[in-house]
């Protein structure tokens, strides 16, 4: 009987070991897309820093909306999203935890006027192409409010962001809202067009984050801590004047642009250092805190009937991963 117990004990040990291995047998799957604050992950991928840190990850490249769809379908452990879009996917059934703030947009999101539109006030009575209900719509409303206008003063034309340059060029609208690279394409494609308001006019309106599935976050906490460490190693590499050129070259190569072309995209994206991220993770109202910014996004989503019930903003945000570094 004693021998049987020893055998059973050994089998139980093997079972538990196998069970523990199965938890980590699959790599953490992270979806990312064409935005500088997420393309920055490419530096860590290229340098093989995840392997050095001892964490198994698999990055999968998507168009932005497709990445959110894949996350909502349970195909990813985490995805790069804006803080407002994290609420949208959560309200429709795919909750997430914003565990890392990658950046805030600092000029790459633009309200672009066509020829003859030199200011936001010139938009009164004009048509604006924007992806209704998405973050560009929020940028537009903020621009209008700051210039004494409301949404009723313009005519919204619902246009996918990727199609806005062509729509502006065709003359179907008088202005568009887009982010890089679409915003840059519009400025190049349409002579006389100009950026009349950008995310640099309201820093913190749009935060870009790594949003993690709650189950993966809870079950693989140690692994996500390693991911966070690698992220800030990549940020330091990008920010260090000695290595910036190499980092930009890596990022530009990922999206098929020259390093010189890509530098302006990075300049319009405030990729946050660890200390900066900790400041933006502090609870406060307004755009300087991810909590305040996300509450504003929630109000916007409710007002525009993106979803029906206000979200518990605090439950979407966990600063502990960053604060622990």
Coordinates of C-alpha atoms in Angstrom, one line a residue:
X1 CA 0.0 0.0 0.0
X2 CA 2.8 2.3 0.9
X3 CA 4.4 1.7 -2.5
X4 CA 1.1 2.4 -4.2
X5 CA 0.9 5.7 -2.4
X6 CA 4.4 6.6 -3.6
X7 CA 3.5 5.7 -7.2
X8 CA 0.2 7.7 -6.9
X9 CA 2.2 10.6 -5.4
X10 CA 4.7 10.5 -8.2
X11 CA 1.9 10.4 -10.8
X12 CA 0.2 13.3 -9.1
X13 CA 3.4 15.2 -9.2
X14 CA 3.8 14.5 -12.9
X15 CA 0.3 15.6 -13.5
X16 CA 0.7 18.8 -11.7
X17 CA 4.0 19.4 -13.5
X18 CA 2.3 18.7 -16.9
X19 CA -0.5 21.0 -15.9
X20 CA 1.9 23.8 -15.0
X21 CA 3.7 23.3 -18.3
X22 CA 0.5 23.4 -20.2
X23 CA -0.3 26.9 -18.8
X24 CA 2.9 28.2 -20.4
X25 CA 3.1 25.8 -23.3
X26 CA 1.5 28.3 -25.6
X27 CA 3.2 31.7 -26.2
X28 CA 1.4 34.9 -25.2
X29 CA -0.2 36.1 -28.5
X30 CA -0.1 39.8 -29.0
X31 CA -1.8 41.6 -31.9
X32 CA -0.3 44.8 -33.1
X33 CA -0.8 47.2 -36.0
X34 CA 0.5 50.2 -37.9
X35 CA 0.9 52.9 -35.3
X36 CA 4.3 54.1 -34.0
X37 CA 3.5 53.3 -30.4
X38 CA 2.8 49.7 -31.3
X39 CA 5.4 49.3 -34.2
X40 CA 7.9 50.1 -31.4
X41 CA 7.4 46.5 -30.2
X42 CA 9.4 45.6 -33.4
X43 CA 12.6 46.8 -31.7
X44 CA 12.3 44.2 -29.0
X45 CA 11.3 41.5 -31.4
X46 CA 14.3 42.3 -33.7
X47 CA 16.7 42.4 -30.7
X48 CA 15.3 39.1 -29.3
X49 CA 14.9 40.7 -25.9
X50 CA 11.8 38.6 -25.1
X51 CA 13.9 35.4 -25.2
X52 CA 16.6 37.1 -23.1
X53 CA 14.0 37.9 -20.5
X54 CA 12.6 34.4 -20.6
X55 CA 9.1 35.0 -21.9
X56 CA 7.6 33.3 -24.9
X57 CA 5.6 35.7 -27.0
X58 CA 4.2 35.6 -30.5
X59 CA 3.4 38.9 -32.2
X60 CA 0.8 38.9 -34.9
X61 CA 0.5 41.8 -37.4
X62 CA -3.0 43.1 -38.3
X63 CA -4.9 46.0 -39.7
X64 CA -6.2 47.8 -36.6
X65 CA -9.8 46.9 -36.7
X66 CA -9.0 43.3 -37.6
X67 CA -6.7 43.1 -34.5
X68 CA -9.6 44.1 -32.3
X69 CA -11.9 41.6 -34.0
X70 CA -9.3 38.9 -33.4
X71 CA -9.0 39.8 -29.7
X72 CA -12.8 39.9 -29.4
X73 CA -12.9 36.4 -30.9
X74 CA -10.4 35.1 -28.3
X75 CA -7.6 34.5 -30.7
X76 CA -5.2 36.9 -28.9
X77 CA -4.1 37.3 -25.3
X78 CA -3.6 41.0 -25.8
X79 CA -3.8 43.7 -28.5
X80 CA -2.8 47.3 -29.1
X81 CA -5.8 49.5 -28.8
X82 CA -6.8 53.1 -27.9
X83 CA -8.2 53.5 -24.5
X84 CA -11.6 54.4 -26.0
X85 CA -11.7 51.4 -28.2
X86 CA -10.9 49.1 -25.3
X87 CA -14.2 50.3 -23.8
X88 CA -16.0 49.5 -27.0
X89 CA -14.7 46.0 -27.3
X90 CA -15.4 45.5 -23.6
X91 CA -19.0 46.7 -23.8
X92 CA -19.6 44.2 -26.6
X93 CA -18.3 41.3 -24.6
X94 CA -14.5 41.2 -24.8
X95 CA -13.3 42.9 -21.6
X96 CA -9.6 43.8 -21.3
X97 CA -7.2 45.3 -18.8
X98 CA -5.1 48.3 -19.9
X99 CA -1.8 47.2 -18.4
X100 CA 0.8 49.2 -20.3
X101 CA 0.4 52.8 -21.7
X102 CA 2.4 52.8 -24.9
X103 CA 2.0 56.4 -25.8
X104 CA -0.4 59.2 -26.4
X105 CA -1.0 60.7 -29.8
X106 CA 0.9 64.0 -30.1
X107 CA 0.0 65.3 -33.6
X108 CA -0.5 62.2 -35.7
X109 CA -4.3 62.3 -35.4
X110 CA -5.4 65.2 -37.6
X111 CA -8.4 67.2 -38.6
X112 CA -7.5 68.2 -42.2
X113 CA -9.2 70.9 -44.1
X114 CA -9.3 70.8 -47.9
X115 CA -8.5 73.8 -50.1
X116 CA -10.1 77.0 -48.7
X117 CA -10.5 75.5 -45.2
X118 CA -7.9 77.3 -43.1
X119 CA -9.4 76.9 -39.6
X120 CA -11.8 74.9 -37.6
X121 CA -14.3 77.8 -37.7
X122 CA -14.3 77.5 -41.5
X123 CA -16.0 74.1 -41.1
X124 CA -19.4 75.6 -40.3
X125 CA -21.9 74.3 -42.8
X126 CA -19.3 72.0 -44.3
X127 CA -19.0 68.2 -44.8
X128 CA -16.5 66.3 -42.7
X129 CA -15.4 62.8 -43.5
X130 CA -14.8 60.8 -40.3
X131 CA -15.2 57.3 -39.0
X132 CA -18.3 57.9 -36.9
X133 CA -18.1 56.5 -33.3
X134 CA -14.3 56.1 -33.4
X135 CA -11.5 58.1 -31.9
X136 CA -11.3 60.6 -34.8
X137 CA -14.9 61.5 -34.1
X138 CA -14.0 62.4 -30.6
X139 CA -11.1 64.5 -31.8
X140 CA -13.5 66.4 -34.2
X141 CA -15.9 67.1 -31.4
X142 CA -13.1 68.4 -29.2
X143 CA -11.9 70.7 -32.0
X144 CA -15.4 72.0 -32.7
X145 CA -16.1 72.7 -29.0
X146 CA -12.8 74.6 -28.6
X147 CA -13.8 76.8 -31.5
X148 CA -17.4 77.6 -30.4
X149 CA -19.0 75.1 -32.7
X150 CA -21.0 71.9 -32.2
X151 CA -21.6 68.7 -34.2
X152 CA -24.8 70.2 -35.6
X153 CA -22.8 72.9 -37.3
X154 CA -21.2 70.4 -39.6
X155 CA -22.4 67.5 -41.7
X156 CA -20.7 64.2 -40.9
X157 CA -20.0 61.8 -43.6
X158 CA -19.1 58.3 -42.3
X159 CA -15.9 57.2 -44.0
X160 CA -13.4 54.5 -43.0
X161 CA -10.2 56.1 -41.9
X162 CA -8.1 54.3 -44.5
X163 CA -10.3 55.8 -47.3
X164 CA -10.3 59.4 -46.1
X165 CA -7.4 60.7 -48.3
X166 CA -9.3 59.6 -51.5
X167 CA -12.6 61.0 -50.3
X168 CA -11.0 64.4 -49.6
X169 CA -9.2 64.3 -52.9
X170 CA -12.5 63.6 -54.7
X171 CA -14.2 66.7 -53.3
X172 CA -17.0 64.7 -51.6
X173 CA -16.1 66.3 -48.3
X174 CA -14.5 69.6 -47.2
X175 CA -12.4 68.1 -44.4
X176 CA -11.5 64.7 -43.0
X177 CA -10.3 63.3 -39.7
X178 CA -7.5 60.7 -39.9
X179 CA -4.4 59.4 -38.2
X180 CA -1.0 58.5 -39.6
X181 CA -0.3 57.2 -42.2
X182 CA -3.7 58.2 -43.7
X183 CA -3.4 61.8 -42.4
X184 CA 0.0 62.2 -44.0
X185 CA -1.2 60.6 -47.3
X186 CA -4.1 63.1 -47.4
X187 CA -1.8 66.1 -47.0
X188 CA 0.4 64.8 -49.8
X189 CA -2.5 63.8 -52.1
X190 CA -4.6 67.0 -51.8
X191 CA -2.8 70.3 -52.8
X192 CA -3.8 73.1 -50.5
X193 CA -4.9 70.8 -47.7
X194 CA -3.8 71.7 -44.2
X195 CA -4.0 70.3 -40.7
X196 CA -6.3 72.7 -38.8
X197 CA -6.4 70.7 -35.5
X198 CA -4.4 67.8 -34.3
X199 CA -4.0 65.6 -31.2
X200 CA -1.0 67.8 -30.2
X201 CA -3.7 70.5 -29.4
X202 CA -5.1 68.1 -26.7
X203 CA -2.4 65.8 -25.4
X204 CA -3.9 62.8 -23.7
X205 CA -7.1 62.8 -25.8
X206 CA -6.0 59.5 -27.3
X207 CA -3.9 57.0 -25.3
X208 CA -2.6 53.9 -27.0
X209 CA -2.3 50.9 -24.7
X210 CA -1.6 47.2 -24.5
X211 CA -5.0 45.7 -23.5
X212 CA -4.8 42.2 -22.1
X213 CA -7.5 39.6 -21.7
X214 CA -8.3 39.4 -17.9
X215 CA -7.9 35.6 -17.8
X216 CA -4.5 35.7 -19.4
X217 CA -3.5 38.6 -17.2
X218 CA -4.5 36.7 -14.1
X219 CA -3.0 33.4 -15.1
X220 CA 0.3 34.7 -16.5
X221 CA 1.0 37.6 -14.3
X222 CA 4.8 36.9 -14.1
X223 CA 5.0 36.6 -17.9
X224 CA 3.3 39.9 -18.4
X225 CA 5.7 41.5 -15.9
X226 CA 8.5 40.3 -18.2
X227 CA 6.7 41.7 -21.2
X228 CA 6.5 45.1 -19.5
X229 CA 10.2 45.0 -18.7
X230 CA 11.0 44.4 -22.3
X231 CA 8.7 47.1 -23.4
X232 CA 10.5 49.8 -21.4
X233 CA 13.8 48.4 -22.6
X234 CA 12.6 49.1 -26.1
X235 CA 11.4 52.6 -25.2
X236 CA 14.8 53.4 -23.7
X237 CA 16.5 52.2 -26.9
X238 CA 14.2 54.4 -29.0
X239 CA 14.8 57.4 -26.8
X240 CA 18.5 57.1 -26.4
X241 CA 20.2 59.4 -29.0
X242 CA 22.9 56.8 -29.4
X243 CA 20.5 54.2 -30.6
X244 CA 17.5 56.2 -31.9
X245 CA 18.6 55.9 -35.6
X246 CA 18.8 52.1 -35.3
X247 CA 15.4 51.9 -33.6
X248 CA 13.8 54.1 -36.2
X249 CA 15.3 52.0 -39.0
X250 CA 13.8 48.9 -37.5
X251 CA 10.4 50.4 -37.1
X252 CA 10.4 51.9 -40.6
X253 CA 11.4 48.6 -42.1
X254 CA 8.3 46.9 -40.5
X255 CA 5.9 49.3 -42.3
X256 CA 7.9 49.6 -45.6
X257 CA 9.0 53.2 -45.2
X258 CA 12.4 54.9 -45.2
X259 CA 13.8 55.9 -41.8
X260 CA 13.6 59.6 -42.8
X261 CA 9.9 59.2 -43.6
X262 CA 9.2 57.4 -40.4
X263 CA 10.8 59.9 -38.1
X264 CA 7.9 62.4 -38.6
X265 CA 5.5 59.7 -37.5
X266 CA 7.5 59.1 -34.3
X267 CA 7.6 62.8 -33.7
X268 CA 3.8 62.9 -33.6
X269 CA 3.6 60.1 -31.1
X270 CA 4.7 60.6 -27.5
X271 CA 6.0 57.2 -26.6
X272 CA 6.1 57.2 -22.8
X273 CA 9.1 56.3 -20.6
X274 CA 8.5 54.3 -17.5
X275 CA 8.4 57.4 -15.3
X276 CA 6.1 59.3 -17.7
X277 CA 3.8 56.3 -17.8
X278 CA 3.6 56.2 -14.0
X279 CA 2.4 59.8 -14.0
X280 CA -0.3 59.2 -16.5
X281 CA -1.5 56.1 -14.5
X282 CA -2.3 58.4 -11.5
X283 CA -6.0 58.9 -11.0
X284 CA -7.2 62.3 -12.0
X285 CA -9.9 64.0 -14.1
X286 CA -9.0 65.3 -17.6
X287 CA -6.7 64.3 -20.3
X288 CA -3.4 64.1 -18.3
X289 CA -4.6 60.9 -16.6
X290 CA -5.6 57.7 -18.5
X291 CA -8.5 57.5 -16.0
X292 CA -9.8 60.9 -16.9
X293 CA -9.3 60.5 -20.6
X294 CA -11.0 57.1 -20.6
X295 CA -14.0 58.6 -18.6
X296 CA -14.3 61.2 -21.3
X297 CA -14.2 58.5 -24.0
X298 CA -16.9 56.6 -22.1
X299 CA -19.1 59.7 -22.1
X300 CA -18.5 60.1 -25.8
X301 CA -19.4 56.5 -26.5
X302 CA -22.7 56.7 -24.6
X303 CA -23.6 60.1 -26.1
X304 CA -23.0 58.6 -29.6
X305 CA -24.8 55.4 -28.8
X306 CA -21.7 53.3 -29.5
X307 CA -23.0 51.2 -26.5
X308 CA -25.8 51.7 -24.1
X309 CA -24.5 51.3 -20.5
X310 CA -21.6 53.4 -19.0
X311 CA -18.5 51.3 -18.4
X312 CA -16.7 50.9 -15.1
X313 CA -13.6 52.7 -16.2
X314 CA -11.5 51.7 -13.2
X315 CA -12.0 48.0 -13.9
X316 CA -10.3 48.5 -17.3
X317 CA -7.2 50.0 -15.9
X318 CA -4.4 48.3 -13.8
X319 CA -1.3 50.4 -13.2
X320 CA 0.3 47.8 -10.9
X321 CA 2.4 46.2 -13.7
X322 CA 4.0 49.5 -14.5
X323 CA 4.2 50.8 -10.9
X324 CA 6.0 47.5 -9.9
X325 CA 8.9 48.1 -12.2

